[in-house]
Every structure is written in structure tokens, then in C-alpha cells.
N, CA, C and O of each residue as an XYZ file, in Angstrom:
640
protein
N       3.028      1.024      6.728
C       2.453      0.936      8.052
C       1.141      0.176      8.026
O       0.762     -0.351      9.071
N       0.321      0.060      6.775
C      -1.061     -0.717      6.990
C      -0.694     -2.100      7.206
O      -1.379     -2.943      7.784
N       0.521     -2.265      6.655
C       0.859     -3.948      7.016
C       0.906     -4.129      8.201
O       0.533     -5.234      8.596
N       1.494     -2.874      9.453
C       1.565     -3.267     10.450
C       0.300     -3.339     11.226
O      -0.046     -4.096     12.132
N      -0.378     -2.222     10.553
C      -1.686     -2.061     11.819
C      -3.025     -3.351     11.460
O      -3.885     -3.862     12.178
N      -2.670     -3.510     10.060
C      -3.218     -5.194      9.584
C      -3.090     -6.363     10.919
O      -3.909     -6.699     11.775
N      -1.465     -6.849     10.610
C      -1.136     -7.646     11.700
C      -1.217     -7.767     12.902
O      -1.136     -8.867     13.449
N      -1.456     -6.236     13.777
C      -2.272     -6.000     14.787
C      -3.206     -6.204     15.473
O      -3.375     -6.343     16.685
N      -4.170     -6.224     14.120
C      -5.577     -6.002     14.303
C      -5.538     -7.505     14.106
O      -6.701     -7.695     13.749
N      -4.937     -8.740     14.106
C      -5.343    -10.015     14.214
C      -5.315    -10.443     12.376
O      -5.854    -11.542     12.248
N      -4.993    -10.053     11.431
C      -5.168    -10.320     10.178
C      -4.611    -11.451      9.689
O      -3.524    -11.388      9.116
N      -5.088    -12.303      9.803
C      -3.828    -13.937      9.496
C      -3.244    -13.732      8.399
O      -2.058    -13.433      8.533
N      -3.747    -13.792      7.017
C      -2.805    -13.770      5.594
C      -2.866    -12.566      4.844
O      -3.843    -12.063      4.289
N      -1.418    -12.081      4.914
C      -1.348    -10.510      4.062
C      -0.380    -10.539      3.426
O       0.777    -10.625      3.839
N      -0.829    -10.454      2.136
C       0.193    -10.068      1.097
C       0.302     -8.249      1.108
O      -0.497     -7.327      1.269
N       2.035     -8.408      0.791
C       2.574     -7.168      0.192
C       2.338     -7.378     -1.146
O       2.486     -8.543     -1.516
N       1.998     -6.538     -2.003
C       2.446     -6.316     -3.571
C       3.113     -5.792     -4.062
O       3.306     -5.096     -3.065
N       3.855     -5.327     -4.853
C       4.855     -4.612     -5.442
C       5.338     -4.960     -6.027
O       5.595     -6.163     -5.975
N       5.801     -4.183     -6.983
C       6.858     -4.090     -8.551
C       8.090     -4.700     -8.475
O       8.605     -5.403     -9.344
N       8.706     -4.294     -7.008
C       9.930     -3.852     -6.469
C      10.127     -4.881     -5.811
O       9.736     -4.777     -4.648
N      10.795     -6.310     -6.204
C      11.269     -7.454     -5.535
C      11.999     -6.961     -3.806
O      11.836     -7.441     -2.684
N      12.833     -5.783     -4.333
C      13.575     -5.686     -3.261
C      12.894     -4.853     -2.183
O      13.559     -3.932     -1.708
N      11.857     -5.020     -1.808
C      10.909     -4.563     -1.119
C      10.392     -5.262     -0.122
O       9.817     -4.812      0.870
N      10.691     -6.848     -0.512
C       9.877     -8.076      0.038
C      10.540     -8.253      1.672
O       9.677     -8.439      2.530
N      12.111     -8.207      2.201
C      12.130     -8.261      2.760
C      11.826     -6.850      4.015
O      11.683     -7.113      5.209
N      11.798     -6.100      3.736
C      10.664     -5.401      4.675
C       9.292     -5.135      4.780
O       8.709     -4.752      5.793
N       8.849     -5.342      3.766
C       7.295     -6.146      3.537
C       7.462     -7.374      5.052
O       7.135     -7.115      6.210
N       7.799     -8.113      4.760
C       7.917     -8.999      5.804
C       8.095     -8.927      6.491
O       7.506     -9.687      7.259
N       9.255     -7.811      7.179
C       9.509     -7.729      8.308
C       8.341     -6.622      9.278
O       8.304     -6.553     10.507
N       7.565     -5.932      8.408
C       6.245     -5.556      8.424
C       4.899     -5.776      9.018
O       4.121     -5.072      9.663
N       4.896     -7.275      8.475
C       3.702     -8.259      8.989
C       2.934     -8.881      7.940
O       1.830     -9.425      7.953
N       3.854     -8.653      6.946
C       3.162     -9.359      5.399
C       3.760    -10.947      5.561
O       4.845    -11.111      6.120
N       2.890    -12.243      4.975
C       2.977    -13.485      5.360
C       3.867    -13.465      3.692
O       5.003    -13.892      3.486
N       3.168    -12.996      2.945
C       3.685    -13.112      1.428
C       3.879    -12.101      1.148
O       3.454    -11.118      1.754
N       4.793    -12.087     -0.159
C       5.058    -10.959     -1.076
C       4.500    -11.678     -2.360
O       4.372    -12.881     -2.590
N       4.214    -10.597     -3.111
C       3.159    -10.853     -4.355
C       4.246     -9.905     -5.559
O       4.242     -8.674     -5.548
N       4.900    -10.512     -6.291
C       5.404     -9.212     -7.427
C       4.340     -8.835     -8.757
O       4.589     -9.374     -9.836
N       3.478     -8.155     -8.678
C       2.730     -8.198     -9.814
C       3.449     -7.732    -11.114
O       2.774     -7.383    -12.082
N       5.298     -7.719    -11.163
C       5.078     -7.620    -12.387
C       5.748     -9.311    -12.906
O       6.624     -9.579    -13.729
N       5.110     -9.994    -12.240
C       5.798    -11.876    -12.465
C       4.272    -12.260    -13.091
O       3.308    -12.161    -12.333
N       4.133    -12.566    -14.060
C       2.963    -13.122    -14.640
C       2.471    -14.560    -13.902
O       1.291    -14.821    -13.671
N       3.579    -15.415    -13.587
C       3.011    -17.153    -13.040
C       2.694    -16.347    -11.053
O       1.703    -16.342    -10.322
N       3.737    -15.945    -10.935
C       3.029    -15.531     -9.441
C       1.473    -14.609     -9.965
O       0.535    -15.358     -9.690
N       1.114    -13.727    -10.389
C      -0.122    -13.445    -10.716
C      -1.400    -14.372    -10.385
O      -2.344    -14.399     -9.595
N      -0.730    -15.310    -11.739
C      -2.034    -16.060    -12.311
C      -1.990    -17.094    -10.601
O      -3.049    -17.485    -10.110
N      -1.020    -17.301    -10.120
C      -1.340    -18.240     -9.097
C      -1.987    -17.650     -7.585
O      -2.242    -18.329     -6.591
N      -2.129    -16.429     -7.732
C      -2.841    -15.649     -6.818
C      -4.135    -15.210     -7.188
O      -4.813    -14.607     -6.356
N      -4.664    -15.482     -8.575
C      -5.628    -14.657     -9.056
C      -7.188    -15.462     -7.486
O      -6.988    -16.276     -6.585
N      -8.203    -14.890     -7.781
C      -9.362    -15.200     -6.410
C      -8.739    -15.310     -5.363
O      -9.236    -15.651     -4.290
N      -7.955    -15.123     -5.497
C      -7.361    -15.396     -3.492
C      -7.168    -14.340     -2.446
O      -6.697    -14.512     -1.322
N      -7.653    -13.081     -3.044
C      -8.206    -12.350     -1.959
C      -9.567    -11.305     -1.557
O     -10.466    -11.385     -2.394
N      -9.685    -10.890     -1.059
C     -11.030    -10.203     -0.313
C     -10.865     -9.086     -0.247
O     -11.913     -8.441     -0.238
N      -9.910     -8.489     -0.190
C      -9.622     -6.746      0.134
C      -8.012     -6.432     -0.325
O      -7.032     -7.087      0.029
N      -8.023     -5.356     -1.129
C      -7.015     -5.221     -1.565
C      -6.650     -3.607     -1.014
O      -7.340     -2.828     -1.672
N      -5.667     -2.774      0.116
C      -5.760     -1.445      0.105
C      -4.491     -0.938     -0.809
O      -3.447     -1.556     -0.600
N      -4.454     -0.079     -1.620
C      -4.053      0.414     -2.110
C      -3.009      1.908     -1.431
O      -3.362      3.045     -1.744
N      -2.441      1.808     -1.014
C      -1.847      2.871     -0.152
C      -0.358      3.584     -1.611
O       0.620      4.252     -1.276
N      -0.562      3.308     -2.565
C       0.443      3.793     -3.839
C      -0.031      5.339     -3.613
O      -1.129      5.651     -3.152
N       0.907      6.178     -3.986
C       0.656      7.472     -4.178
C       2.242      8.269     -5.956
O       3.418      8.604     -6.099
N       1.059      8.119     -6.665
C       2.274      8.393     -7.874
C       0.850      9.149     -8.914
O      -0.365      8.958     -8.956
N       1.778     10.018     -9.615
C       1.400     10.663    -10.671
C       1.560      9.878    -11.956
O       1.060     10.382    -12.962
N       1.960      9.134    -12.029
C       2.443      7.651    -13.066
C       0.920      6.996    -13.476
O       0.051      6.726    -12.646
N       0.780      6.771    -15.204
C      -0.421      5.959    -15.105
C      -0.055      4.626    -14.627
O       1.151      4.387    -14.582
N      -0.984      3.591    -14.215
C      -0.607      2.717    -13.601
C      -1.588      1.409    -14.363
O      -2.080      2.109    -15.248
N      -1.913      0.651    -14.496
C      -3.219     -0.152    -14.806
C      -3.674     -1.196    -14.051
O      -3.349     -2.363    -14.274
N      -4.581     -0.770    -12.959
C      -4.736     -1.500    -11.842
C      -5.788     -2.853    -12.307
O      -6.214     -3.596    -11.424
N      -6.116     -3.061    -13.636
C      -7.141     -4.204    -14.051
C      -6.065     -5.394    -13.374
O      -6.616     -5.828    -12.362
N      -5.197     -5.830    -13.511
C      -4.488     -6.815    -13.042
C      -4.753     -7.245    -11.622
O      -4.705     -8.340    -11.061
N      -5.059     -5.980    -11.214
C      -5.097     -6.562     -9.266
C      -6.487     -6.856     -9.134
O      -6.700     -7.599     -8.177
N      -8.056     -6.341    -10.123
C      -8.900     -7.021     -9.887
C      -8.911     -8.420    -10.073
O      -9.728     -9.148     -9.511
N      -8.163     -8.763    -10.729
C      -8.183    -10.834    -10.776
C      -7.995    -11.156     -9.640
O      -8.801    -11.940     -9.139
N      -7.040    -10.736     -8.964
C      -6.625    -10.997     -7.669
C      -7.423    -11.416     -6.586
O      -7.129    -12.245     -5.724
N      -8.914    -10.479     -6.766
C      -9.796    -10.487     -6.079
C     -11.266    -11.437     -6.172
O     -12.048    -11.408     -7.122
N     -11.403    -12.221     -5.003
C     -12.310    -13.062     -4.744
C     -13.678    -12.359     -4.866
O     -13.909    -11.303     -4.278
N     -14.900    -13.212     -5.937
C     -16.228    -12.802     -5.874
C     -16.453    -11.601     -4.702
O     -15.785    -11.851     -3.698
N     -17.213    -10.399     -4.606
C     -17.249     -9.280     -3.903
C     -16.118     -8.658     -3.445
O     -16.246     -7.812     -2.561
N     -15.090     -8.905     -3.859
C     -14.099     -8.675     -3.295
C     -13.822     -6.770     -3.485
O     -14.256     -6.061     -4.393
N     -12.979     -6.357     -2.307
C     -13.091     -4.390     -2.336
C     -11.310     -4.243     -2.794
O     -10.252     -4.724     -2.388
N     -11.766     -3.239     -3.920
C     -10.409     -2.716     -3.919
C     -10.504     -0.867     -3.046
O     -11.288      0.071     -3.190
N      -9.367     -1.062     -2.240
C      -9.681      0.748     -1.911
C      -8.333      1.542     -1.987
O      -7.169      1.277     -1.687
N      -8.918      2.525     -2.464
C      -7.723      3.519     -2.782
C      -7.750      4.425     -1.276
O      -8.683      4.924     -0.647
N      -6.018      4.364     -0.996
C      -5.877      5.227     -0.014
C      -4.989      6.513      0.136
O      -4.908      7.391      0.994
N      -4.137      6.172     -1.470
C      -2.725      6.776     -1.591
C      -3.835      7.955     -2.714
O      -5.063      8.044     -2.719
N      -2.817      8.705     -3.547
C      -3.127      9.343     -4.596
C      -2.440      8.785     -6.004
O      -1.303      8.763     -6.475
N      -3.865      8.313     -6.444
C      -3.336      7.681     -8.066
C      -4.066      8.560     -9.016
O      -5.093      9.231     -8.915
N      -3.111      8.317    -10.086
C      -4.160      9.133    -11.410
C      -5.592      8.631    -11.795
O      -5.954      7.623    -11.188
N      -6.323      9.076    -12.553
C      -7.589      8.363    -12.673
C      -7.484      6.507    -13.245
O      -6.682      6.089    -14.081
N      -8.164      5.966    -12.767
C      -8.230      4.343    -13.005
C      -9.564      4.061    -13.964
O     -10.676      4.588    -13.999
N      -8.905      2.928    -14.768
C     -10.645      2.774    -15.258
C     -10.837      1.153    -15.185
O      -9.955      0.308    -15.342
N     -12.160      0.950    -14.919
C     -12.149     -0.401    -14.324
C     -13.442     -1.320    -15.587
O     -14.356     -0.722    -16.155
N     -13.210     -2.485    -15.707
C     -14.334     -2.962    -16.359
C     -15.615     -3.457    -15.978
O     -15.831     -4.649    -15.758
N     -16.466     -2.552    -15.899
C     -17.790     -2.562    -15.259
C     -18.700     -3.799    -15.583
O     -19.519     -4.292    -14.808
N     -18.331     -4.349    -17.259
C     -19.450     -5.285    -17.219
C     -18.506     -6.651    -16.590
O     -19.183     -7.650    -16.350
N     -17.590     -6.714    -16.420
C     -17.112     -7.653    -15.662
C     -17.389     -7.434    -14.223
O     -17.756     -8.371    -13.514
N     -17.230     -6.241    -13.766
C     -17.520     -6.287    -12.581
C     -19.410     -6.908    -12.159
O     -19.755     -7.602    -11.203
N     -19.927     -6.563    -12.821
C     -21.571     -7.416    -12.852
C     -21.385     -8.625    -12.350
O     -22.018     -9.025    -11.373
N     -20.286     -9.493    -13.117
C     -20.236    -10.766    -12.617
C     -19.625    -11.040    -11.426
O     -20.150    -11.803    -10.615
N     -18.299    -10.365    -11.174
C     -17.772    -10.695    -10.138
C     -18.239     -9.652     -8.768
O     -18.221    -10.161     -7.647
N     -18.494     -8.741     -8.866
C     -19.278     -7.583     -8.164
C     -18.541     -7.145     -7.259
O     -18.887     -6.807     -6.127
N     -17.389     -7.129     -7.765
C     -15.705     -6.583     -6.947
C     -16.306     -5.328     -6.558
O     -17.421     -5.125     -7.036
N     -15.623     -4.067     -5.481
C     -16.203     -2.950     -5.315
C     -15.173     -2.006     -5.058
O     -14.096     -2.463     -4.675
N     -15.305     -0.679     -5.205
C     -13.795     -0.050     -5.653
C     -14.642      0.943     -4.643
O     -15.856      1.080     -4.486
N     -13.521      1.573     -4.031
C     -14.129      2.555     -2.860
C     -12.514      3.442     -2.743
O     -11.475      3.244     -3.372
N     -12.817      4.389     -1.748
C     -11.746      5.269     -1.444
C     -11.946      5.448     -0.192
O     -13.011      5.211      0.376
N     -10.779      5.948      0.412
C     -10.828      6.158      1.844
C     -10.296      7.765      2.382
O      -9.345      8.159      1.707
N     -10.622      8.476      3.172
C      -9.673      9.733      3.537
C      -9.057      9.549      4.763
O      -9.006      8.464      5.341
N      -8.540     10.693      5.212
C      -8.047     10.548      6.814
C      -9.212     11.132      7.608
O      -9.801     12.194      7.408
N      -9.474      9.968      8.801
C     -10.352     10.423     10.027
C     -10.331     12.185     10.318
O      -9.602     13.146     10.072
N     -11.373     11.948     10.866
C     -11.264     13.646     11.766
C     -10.131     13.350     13.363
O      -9.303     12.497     13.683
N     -10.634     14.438     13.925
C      -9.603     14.368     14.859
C      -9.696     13.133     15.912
O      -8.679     12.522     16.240
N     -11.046     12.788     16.447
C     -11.160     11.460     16.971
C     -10.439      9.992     16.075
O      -9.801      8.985     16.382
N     -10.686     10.269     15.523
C     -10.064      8.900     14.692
C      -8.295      8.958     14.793
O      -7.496      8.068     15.083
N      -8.136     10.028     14.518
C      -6.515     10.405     14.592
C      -6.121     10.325     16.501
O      -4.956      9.974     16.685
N      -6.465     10.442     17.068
C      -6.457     10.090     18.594
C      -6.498      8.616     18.636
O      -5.525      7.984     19.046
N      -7.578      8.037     18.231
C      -7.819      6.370     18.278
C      -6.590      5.784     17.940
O      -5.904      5.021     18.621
N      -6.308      6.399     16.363
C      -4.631      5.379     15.467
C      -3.666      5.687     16.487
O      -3.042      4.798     17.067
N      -3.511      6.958     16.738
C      -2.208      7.042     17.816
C      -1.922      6.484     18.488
O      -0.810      5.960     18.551
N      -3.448      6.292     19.817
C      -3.552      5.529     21.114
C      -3.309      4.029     20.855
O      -2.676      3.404     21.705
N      -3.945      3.139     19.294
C      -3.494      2.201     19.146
C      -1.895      1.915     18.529
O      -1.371      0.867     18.907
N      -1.241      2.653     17.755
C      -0.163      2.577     17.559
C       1.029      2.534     18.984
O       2.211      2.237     18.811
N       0.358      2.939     20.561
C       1.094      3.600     20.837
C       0.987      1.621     21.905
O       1.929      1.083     22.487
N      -0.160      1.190     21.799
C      -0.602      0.246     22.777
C      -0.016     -0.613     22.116
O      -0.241     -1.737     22.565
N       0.702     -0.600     21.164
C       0.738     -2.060     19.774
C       2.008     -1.860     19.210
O       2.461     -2.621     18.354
N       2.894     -0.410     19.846
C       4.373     -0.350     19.364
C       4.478      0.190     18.060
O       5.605      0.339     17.588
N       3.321      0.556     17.302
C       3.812      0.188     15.846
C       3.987      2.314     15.980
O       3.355      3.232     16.502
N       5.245      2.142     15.136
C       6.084      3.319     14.678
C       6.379      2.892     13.136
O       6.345      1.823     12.525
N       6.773      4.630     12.703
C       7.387      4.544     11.755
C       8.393      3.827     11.323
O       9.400      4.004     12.008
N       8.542      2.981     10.333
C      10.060      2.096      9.997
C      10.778      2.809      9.030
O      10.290      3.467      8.111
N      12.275      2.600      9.353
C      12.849      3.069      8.073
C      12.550      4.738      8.092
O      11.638      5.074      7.336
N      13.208      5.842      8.868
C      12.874      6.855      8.784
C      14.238      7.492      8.532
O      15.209      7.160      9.213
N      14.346      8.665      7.284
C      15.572      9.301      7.418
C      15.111     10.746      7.651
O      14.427     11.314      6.799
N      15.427     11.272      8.647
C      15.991     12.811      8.691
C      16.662     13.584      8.243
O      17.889     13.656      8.326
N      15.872     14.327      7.660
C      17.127     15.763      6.230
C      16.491     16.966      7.041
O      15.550     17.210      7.796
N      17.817     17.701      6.291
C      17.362     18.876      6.460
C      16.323     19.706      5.492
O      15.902     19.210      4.448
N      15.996     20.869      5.891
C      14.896     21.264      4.792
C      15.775     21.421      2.706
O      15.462     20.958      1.609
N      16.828     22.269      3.198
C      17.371     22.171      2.531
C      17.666     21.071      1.165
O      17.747     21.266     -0.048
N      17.764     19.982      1.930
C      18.240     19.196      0.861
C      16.676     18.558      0.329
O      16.477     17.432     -0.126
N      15.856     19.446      0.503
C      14.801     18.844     -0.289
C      14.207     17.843     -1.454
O      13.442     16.879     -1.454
N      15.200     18.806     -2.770
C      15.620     18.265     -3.702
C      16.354     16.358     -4.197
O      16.390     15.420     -4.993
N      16.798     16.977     -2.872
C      17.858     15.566     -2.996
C      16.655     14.319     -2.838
O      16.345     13.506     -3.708
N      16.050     14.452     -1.350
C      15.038     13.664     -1.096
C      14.101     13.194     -2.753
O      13.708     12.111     -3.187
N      14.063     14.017     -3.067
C      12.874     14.350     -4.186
C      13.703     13.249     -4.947
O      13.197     12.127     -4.923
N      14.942     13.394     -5.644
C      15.408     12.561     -6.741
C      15.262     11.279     -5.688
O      14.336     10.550     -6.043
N      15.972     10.793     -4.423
C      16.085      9.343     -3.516
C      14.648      8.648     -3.379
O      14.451      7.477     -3.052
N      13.531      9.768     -3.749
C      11.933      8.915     -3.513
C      11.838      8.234     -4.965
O      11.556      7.046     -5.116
N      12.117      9.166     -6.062
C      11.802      8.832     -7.261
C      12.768      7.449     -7.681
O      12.409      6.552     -8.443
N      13.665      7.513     -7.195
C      14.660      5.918     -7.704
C      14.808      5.228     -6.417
O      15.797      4.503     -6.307
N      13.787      5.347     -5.158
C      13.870      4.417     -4.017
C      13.501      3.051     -4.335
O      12.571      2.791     -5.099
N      14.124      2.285     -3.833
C      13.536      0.673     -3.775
C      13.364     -0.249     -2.553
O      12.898     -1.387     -2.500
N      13.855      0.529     -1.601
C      12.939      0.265     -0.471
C      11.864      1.554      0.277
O      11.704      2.741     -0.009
N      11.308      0.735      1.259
C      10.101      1.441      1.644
C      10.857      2.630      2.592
O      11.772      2.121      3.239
N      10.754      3.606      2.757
C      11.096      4.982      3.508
C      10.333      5.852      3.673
O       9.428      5.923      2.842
N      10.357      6.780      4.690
C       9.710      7.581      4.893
C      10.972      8.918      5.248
O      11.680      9.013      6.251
N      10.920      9.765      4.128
C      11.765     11.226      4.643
C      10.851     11.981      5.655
O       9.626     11.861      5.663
N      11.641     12.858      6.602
C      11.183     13.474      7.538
C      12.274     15.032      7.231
O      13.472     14.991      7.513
N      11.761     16.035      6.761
C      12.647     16.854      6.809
C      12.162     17.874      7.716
O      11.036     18.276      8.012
N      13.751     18.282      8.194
C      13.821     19.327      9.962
C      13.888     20.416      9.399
O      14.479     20.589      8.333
N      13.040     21.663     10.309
C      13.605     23.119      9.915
C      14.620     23.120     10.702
O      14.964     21.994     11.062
N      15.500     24.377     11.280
C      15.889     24.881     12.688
C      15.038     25.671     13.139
O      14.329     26.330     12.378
N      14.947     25.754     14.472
C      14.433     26.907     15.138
C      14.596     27.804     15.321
O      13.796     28.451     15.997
């Protein structure tokens, strides 16, 4: 969804990133101009300074090694974490030179959560890709997130 509320907000060039080639075409259909595979070394190196803000919306218990996506990033450039990652470690005396800046973000209070709505609601943007389970099949969900390769969002129903 940040791709969408990106493109919204007027954002001319947005890359998706991801592991997961097969991701790209709903990345795109999203509001991403590019897809970026960071695990392609020549696409990498041909993106390295070419951007300004990188959000991070990953949420995995998986170590990950995010030094790769600081190249990515143009002199001052912000990386921000929005998802939940394991601890990261970043190289500080490099950062001196390039003076990249690593930040985190939470969810608004309740005004802010009124604002996203009211703009989601003025701007169309909804959830994509939503499946409905029951509570029950919890499990199941659980194994379909862990080997998903496209983007989804489970929604599981009680009864009343």
C-alpha cells in the first residue's frame, strides 16, 4: 500500500524492491515506475546513488543484510524502517561520508489514522489482493505467507 499512497501523494519515480521477481507485476500495478530485484547484482550496481528515501515496510524474523540497500542511496539519503526486522547493523564510518540516515517510523495516534483513511477514501486506494479465511484455517494462512510470492494480505473472519 505505500506504493500506492506514494503515487498519490504526487511521487514521480518509485521503485519496488524485492527478492521475488514475481512480485514486479503488482508492484506495478501499485504505482511503482520500476522494479529493483536486489538479489540481481548488475541491476544493483546500476541503481546504486539513485535514490533519496528508501521505506522499508519488510516484516520477517529472518536475518536479512540490509548494507546492500545503503548503496542504493544518494549522499543524505534516509533509510526507514516501518515493518518489523531483526536487529540491522549498519557501517557507521561509512556513513560519515555519505551521511545516509536510518530512522524508524510507528503508527499515528488516532488523528493520523482518521487523516490515512479520509485520504485513502478521497484517492480510492484500498487494500489489493485480499483473501478471506476463516479463523480456523489459521495455520494454513501461516504456511501460504511463509512460501507466498505475491503480495497479499489474509483477513481472517470469526462468526458471530
Amino acid at each position: 500500500m505505500a506504493l500506492m499512497f506514494a503515487a498519490k501523494l504526487g511521487r514521480k519515480k518509485l521503485y519496488a524492491i524485492s527478492g521475488s521477481p514475481a512480485k514486479k507485476r503488482t508492484a506495478l500495478e501499485m504505482g511503482a515506475n520500476e522494479f529493483l530485484n536486489h538479489n540481481d547484482a548488475d541491476a544493483m550496481t546500476h541503481a546504486q546513488s539513485s535514490m533519496d528515501f528508501i521505506l522499508v515496510t519488510l516484516s520477517t524474523q529472518q536475518k536479512i543484510d540490509f548494507s546492500k540497500f545503503f548503496q542504493l542511496l544518494r549522499p543524505r539519503g534516509t533509510i526507514c524502517f516501518v515493518g518489523m526486522v531483526p536487529p540491522i547493523t549498519a557501517d557507521v564510518f561509512t556513513m560519515g561520508f555519505t551521511m545516509h540516515n536510518i530512522t524508524t517510523s510507528n503508527t499515528g495516534g488516532r488523528k493520523d489514522m482518521i487523516e490515512m483513511l479520509q485520504f485513502c477514501a478521497t484517492h480510492s486506494i484500498g487494500a489489493p489482493h485480499v483473501s478471506l479465511r476463516p479463523m480456523d484455517q489459521v495455520n494454513q494462512v501461516i504456511h501460504e505467507l511463509e512460501d507466498l510470492k505475491e503480495a497479499t494480505r489474509f483477513v481472517l473472519t470469526t462468526t458471530s
